[in-house]
mmCIF file of C-alpha atoms in Angstrom:
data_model
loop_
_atom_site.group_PDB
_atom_site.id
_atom_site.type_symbol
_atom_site.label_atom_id
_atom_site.label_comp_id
_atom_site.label_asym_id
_atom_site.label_seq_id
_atom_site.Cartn_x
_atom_site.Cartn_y
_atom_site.Cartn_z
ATOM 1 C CA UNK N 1 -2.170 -68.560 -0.021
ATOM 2 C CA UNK N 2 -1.095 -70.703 2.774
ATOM 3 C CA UNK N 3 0.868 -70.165 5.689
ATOM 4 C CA UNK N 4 4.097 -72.029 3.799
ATOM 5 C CA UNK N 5 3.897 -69.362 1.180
ATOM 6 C CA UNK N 6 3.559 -66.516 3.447
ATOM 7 C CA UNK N 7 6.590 -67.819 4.859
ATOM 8 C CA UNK N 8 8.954 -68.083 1.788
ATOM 9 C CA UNK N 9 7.441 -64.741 0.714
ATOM 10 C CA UNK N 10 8.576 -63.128 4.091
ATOM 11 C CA UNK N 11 11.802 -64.735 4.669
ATOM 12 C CA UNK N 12 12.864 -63.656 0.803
ATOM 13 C CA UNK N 13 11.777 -60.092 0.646
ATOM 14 C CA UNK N 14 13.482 -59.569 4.424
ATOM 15 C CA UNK N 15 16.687 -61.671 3.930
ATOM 16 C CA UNK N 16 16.997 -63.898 1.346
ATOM 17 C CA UNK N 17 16.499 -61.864 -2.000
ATOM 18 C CA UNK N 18 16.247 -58.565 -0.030
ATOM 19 C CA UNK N 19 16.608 -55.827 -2.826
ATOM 20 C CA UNK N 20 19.391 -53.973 -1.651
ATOM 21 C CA UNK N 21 21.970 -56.642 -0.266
ATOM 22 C CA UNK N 22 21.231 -59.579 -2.497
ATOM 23 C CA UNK N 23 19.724 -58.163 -5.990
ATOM 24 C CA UNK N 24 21.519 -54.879 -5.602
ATOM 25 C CA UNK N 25 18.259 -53.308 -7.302
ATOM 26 C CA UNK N 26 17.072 -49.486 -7.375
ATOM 27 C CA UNK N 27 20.480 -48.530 -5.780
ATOM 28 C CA UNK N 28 20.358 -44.756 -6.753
ATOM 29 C CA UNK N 29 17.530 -44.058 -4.255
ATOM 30 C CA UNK N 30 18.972 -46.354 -1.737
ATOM 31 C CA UNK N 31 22.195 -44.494 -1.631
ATOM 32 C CA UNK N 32 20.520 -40.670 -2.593
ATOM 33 C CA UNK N 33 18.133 -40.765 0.112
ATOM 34 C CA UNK N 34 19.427 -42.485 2.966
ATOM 35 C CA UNK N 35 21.535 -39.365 5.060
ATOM 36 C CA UNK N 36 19.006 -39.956 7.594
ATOM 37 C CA UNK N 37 16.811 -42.822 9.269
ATOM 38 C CA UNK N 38 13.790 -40.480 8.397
ATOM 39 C CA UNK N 39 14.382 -39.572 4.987
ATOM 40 C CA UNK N 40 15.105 -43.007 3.768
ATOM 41 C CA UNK N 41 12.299 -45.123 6.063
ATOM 42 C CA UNK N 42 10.096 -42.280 5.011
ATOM 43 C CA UNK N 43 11.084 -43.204 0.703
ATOM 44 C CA UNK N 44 10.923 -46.930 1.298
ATOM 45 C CA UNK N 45 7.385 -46.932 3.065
ATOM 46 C CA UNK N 46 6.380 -45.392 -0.060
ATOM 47 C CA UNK N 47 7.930 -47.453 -2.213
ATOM 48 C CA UNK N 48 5.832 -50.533 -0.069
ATOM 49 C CA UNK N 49 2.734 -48.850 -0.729
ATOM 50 C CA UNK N 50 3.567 -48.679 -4.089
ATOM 51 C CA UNK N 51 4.742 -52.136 -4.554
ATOM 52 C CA UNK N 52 2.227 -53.571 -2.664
ATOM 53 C CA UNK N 53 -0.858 -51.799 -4.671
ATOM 54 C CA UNK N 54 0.802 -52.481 -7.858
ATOM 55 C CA UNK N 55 1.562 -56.679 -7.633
ATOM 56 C CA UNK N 56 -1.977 -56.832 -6.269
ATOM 57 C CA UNK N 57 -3.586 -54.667 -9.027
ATOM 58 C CA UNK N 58 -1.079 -56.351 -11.996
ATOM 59 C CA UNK N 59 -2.177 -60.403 -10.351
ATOM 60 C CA UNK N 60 -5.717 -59.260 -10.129
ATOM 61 C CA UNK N 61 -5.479 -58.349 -14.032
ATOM 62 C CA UNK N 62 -2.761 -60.465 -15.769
ATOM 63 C CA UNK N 63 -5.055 -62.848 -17.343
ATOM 64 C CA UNK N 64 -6.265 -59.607 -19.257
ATOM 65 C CA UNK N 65 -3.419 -57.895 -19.999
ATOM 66 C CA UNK N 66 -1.969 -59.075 -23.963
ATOM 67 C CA UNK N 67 1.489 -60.255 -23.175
ATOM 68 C CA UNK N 68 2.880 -57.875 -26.093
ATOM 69 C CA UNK N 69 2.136 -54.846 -24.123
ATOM 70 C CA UNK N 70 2.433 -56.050 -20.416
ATOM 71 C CA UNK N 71 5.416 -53.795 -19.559
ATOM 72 C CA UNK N 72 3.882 -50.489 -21.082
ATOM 73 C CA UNK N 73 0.918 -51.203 -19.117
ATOM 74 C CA UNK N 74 2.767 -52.570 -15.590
ATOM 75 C CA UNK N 75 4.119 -48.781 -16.081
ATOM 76 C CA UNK N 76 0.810 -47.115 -16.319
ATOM 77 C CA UNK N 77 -0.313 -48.853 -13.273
ATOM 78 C CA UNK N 78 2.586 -47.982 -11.449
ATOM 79 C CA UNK N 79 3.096 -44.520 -12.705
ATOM 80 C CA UNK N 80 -0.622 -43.741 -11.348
ATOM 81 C CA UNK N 81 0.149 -45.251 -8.024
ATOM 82 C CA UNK N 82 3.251 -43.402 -7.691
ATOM 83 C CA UNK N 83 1.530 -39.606 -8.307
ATOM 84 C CA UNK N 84 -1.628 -40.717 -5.875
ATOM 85 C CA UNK N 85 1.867 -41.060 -3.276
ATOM 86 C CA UNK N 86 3.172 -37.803 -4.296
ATOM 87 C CA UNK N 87 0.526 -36.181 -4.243
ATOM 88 C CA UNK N 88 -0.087 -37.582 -0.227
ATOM 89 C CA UNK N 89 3.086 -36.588 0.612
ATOM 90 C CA UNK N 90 2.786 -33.017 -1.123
ATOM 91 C CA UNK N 91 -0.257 -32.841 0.705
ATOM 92 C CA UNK N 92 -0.108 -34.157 3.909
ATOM 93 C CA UNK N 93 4.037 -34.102 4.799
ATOM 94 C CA UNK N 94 4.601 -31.042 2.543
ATOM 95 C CA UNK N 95 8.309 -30.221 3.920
ATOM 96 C CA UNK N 96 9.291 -33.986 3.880
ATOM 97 C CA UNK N 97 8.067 -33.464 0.148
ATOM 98 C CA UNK N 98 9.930 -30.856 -0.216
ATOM 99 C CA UNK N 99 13.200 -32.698 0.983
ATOM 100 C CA UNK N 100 12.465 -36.102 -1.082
ATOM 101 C CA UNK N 101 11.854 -34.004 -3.864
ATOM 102 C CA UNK N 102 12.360 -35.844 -7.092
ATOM 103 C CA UNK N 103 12.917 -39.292 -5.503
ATOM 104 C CA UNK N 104 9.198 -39.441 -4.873
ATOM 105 C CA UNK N 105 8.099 -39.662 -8.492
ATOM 106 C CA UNK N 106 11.455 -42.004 -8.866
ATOM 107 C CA UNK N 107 9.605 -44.681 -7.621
ATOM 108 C CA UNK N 108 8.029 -44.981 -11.523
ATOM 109 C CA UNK N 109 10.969 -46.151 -12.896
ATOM 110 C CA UNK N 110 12.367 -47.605 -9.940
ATOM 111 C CA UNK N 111 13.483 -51.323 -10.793
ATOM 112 C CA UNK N 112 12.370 -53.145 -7.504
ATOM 113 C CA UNK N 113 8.985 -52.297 -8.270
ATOM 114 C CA UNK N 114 8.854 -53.285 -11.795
ATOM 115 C CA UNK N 115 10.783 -56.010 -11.122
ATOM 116 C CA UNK N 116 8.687 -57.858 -8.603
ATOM 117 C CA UNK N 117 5.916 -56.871 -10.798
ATOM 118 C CA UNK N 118 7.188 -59.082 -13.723
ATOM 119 C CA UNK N 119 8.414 -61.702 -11.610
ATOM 120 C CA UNK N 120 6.178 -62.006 -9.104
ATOM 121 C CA UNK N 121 2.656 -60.747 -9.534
ATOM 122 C CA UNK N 122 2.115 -61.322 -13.100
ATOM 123 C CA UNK N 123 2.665 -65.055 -12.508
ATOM 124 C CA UNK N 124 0.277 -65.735 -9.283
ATOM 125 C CA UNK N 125 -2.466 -64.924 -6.921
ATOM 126 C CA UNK N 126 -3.595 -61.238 -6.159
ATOM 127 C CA UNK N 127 -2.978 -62.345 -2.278
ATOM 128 C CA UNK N 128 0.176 -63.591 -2.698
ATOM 129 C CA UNK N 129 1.323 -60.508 -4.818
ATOM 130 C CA UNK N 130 0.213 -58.605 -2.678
ATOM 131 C CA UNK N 131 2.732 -60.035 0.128
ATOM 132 C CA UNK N 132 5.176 -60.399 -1.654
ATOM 133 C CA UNK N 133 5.086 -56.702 -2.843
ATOM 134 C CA UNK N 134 4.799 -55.839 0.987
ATOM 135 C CA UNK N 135 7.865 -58.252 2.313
ATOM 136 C CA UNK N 136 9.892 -57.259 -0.675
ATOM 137 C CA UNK N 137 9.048 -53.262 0.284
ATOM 138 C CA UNK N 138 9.820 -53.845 3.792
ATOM 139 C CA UNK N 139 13.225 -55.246 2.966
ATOM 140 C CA UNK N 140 14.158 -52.719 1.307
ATOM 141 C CA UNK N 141 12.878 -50.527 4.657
ATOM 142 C CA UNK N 142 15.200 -52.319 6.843
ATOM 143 C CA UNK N 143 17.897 -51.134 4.864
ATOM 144 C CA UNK N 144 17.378 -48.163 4.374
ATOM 145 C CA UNK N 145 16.934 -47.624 8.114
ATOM 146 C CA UNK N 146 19.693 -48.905 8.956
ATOM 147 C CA UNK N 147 21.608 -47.820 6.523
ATOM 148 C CA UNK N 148 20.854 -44.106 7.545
ATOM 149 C CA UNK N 149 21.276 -44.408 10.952
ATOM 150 C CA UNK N 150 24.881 -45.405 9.924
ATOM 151 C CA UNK N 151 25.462 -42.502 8.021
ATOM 152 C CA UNK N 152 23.192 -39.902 10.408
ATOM 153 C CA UNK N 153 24.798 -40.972 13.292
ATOM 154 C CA UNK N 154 28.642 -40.970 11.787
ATOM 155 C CA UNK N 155 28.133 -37.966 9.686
ATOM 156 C CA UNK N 156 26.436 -35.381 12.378
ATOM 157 C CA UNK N 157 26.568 -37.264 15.551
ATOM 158 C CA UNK N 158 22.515 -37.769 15.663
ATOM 159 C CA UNK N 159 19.481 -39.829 14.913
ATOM 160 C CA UNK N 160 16.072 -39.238 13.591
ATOM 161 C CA UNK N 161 16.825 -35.900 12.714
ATOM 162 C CA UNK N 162 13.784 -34.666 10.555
ATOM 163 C CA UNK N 163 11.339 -36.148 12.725
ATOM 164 C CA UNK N 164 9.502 -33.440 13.510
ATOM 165 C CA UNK N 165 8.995 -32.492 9.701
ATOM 166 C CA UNK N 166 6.727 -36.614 10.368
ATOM 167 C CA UNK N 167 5.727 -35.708 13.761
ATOM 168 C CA UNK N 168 5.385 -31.982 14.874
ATOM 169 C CA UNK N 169 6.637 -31.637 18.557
ATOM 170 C CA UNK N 170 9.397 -34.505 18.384
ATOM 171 C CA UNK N 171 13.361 -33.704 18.465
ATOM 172 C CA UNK N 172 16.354 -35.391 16.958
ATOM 173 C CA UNK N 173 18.502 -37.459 19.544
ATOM 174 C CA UNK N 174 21.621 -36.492 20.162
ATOM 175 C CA UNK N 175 23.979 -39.450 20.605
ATOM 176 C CA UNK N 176 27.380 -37.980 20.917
ATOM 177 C CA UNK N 177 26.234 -34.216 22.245
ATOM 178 C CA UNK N 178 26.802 -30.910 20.488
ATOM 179 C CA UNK N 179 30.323 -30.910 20.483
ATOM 180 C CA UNK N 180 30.706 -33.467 17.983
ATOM 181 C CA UNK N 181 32.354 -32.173 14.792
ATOM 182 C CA UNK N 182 30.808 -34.673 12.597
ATOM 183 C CA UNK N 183 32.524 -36.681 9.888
ATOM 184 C CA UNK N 184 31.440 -35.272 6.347
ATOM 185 C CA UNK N 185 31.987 -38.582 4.421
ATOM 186 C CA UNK N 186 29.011 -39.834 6.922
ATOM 187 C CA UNK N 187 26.376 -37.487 4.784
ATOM 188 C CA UNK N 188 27.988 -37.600 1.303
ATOM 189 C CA UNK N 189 27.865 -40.337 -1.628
ATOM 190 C CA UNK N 190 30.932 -41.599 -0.994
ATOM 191 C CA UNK N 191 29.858 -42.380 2.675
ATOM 192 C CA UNK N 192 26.815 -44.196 1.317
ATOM 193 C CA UNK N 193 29.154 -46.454 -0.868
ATOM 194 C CA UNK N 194 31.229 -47.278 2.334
ATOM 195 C CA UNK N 195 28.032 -48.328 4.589
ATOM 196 C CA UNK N 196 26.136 -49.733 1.919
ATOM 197 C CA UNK N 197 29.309 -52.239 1.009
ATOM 198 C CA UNK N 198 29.921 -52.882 4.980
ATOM 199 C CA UNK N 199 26.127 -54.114 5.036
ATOM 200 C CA UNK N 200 26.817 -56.196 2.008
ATOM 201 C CA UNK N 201 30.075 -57.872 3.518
ATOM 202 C CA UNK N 202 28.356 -58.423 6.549
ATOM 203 C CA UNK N 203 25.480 -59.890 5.334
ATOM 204 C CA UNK N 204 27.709 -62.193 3.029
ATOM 205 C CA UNK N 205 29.240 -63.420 5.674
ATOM 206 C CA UNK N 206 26.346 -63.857 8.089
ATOM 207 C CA UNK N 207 25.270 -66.500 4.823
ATOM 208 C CA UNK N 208 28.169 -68.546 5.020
ATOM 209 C CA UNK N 209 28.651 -68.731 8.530
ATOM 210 C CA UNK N 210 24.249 -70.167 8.276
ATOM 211 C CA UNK N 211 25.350 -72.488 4.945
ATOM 212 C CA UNK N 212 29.028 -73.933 7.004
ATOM 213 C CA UNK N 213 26.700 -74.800 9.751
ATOM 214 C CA UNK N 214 24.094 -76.533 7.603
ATOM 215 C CA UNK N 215 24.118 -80.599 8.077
ATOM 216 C CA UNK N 216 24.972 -82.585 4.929
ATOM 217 C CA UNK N 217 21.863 -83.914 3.168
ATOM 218 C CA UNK N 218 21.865 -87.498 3.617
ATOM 219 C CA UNK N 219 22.762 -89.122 -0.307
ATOM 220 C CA UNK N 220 19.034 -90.213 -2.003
ATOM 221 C CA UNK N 221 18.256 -93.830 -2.811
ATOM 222 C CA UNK N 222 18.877 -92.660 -6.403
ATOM 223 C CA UNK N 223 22.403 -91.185 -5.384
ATOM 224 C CA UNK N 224 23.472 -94.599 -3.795
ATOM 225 C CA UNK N 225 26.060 -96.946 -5.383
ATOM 226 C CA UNK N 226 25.255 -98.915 -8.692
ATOM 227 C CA UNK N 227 23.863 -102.758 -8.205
ATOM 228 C CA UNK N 228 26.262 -104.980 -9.186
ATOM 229 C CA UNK N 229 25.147 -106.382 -12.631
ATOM 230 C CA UNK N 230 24.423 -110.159 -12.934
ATOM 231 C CA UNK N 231 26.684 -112.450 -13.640
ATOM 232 C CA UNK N 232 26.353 -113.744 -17.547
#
């Protein structure tokens, strides 16, 4: 893979095709998960690992797999990929487990993964599955983070909270003090509709503003005016 395709890969799994503003894929955990910046950057770096593991493993055997059963067996492969992560979380971040619950094992049937995995990685290189599985999981990341720290920070008036359930000794900030009432919506599903639509107009209109500023392409040879035919 060369640097141009690492590139394209990265600027379309951050921005360009990122899951959650453009494709508008796997929205139930996107909008389940994401009350706080740790819960939902917590669910989307597993979903990375996930997709990541999964293009490279489905690129490094697509020239194997019969083309009748390739989305039975892109399942497999993620399915197995997806307990080895819930079983690591279960294991090592037991009460973040515990509050992910059934998002976790989610991830199986979660259409951004199976997507790219059709797309992407059963069409090219292991390497360049394997970015694209990481830029497209780190999109989603971005989103998610910010999409919780929306919703944290309107809905209880803090950020991070959870962070010691990730790293024992740490505190959640608290940005407007312990007076604030918080503002329920914030924290429920409705409040996740509100943010996640916000991002979306926002990121609409961040396009149009690039694509109004774009120069014209200059008209092609082949664009240019007719020659004149002969005279008879």
């Amino acid at each position: 893979m060369n640097l141009q395709t690492f590139r394209e890969n990265a600027w379309n799994g951050l921005w360009k095709q990122n899951t959650g503003l453009v494709q508008l894929l796997g929205l139930c955990p996107i909008l389940a998960v994401s009350t706080s910046i740790v819960n939902a950057v917590s669910l989307g770096l597993a979903t990375v690992v996930v997709m990541a593991v999964s293009n490279f493993a489905v690129a490094s055997l697509r020239n194997f797999i019969p083309y009748e059963i390739r989305i039975p067996v892109f399942i497999l492969i993620i399915a197995a990929l997806t307990t080895v992560v819930d079983l690591a979380f279960n294991a090592y971040l037991h009460d973040l487990y515990l509050v992910l619950g059934i998002f976790i094992p989610l991830i199986v049937t979660n259409c951004i993964v199976l997507a790219r995995v059709e797309a992407y990685a059963a069409k090219n290189d292991p390497v360049a599955s394997t970015v694209d599985g990481i830029m497209m999981g780190l999109g989603l990341v971005w989103l998610l983070g910010v999409l919780g720290g929306i919703r944290e920070l309107v809905g209880s008036g803090t950020l991070f909270s959870g962070i010691e359930m990730v790293i024992p000794g740490l505190s959640p900030l608290s940005v407007f003090g312990d007076d604030y009432p918080g503002f329920l919506i914030g924290v429920l599903p409705p409040g996740a509709f509100f943010a996640l639509g916000c991002l979306i107009a926002l990121s609409n209109r961040i396009r149009m503003r690039a694509a109004a500023g774009k120069p014209a392409r200059p008209a092609s040879d082949s664009e240019g005016p007719a020659p004149a035919s002969a005279a008879p």
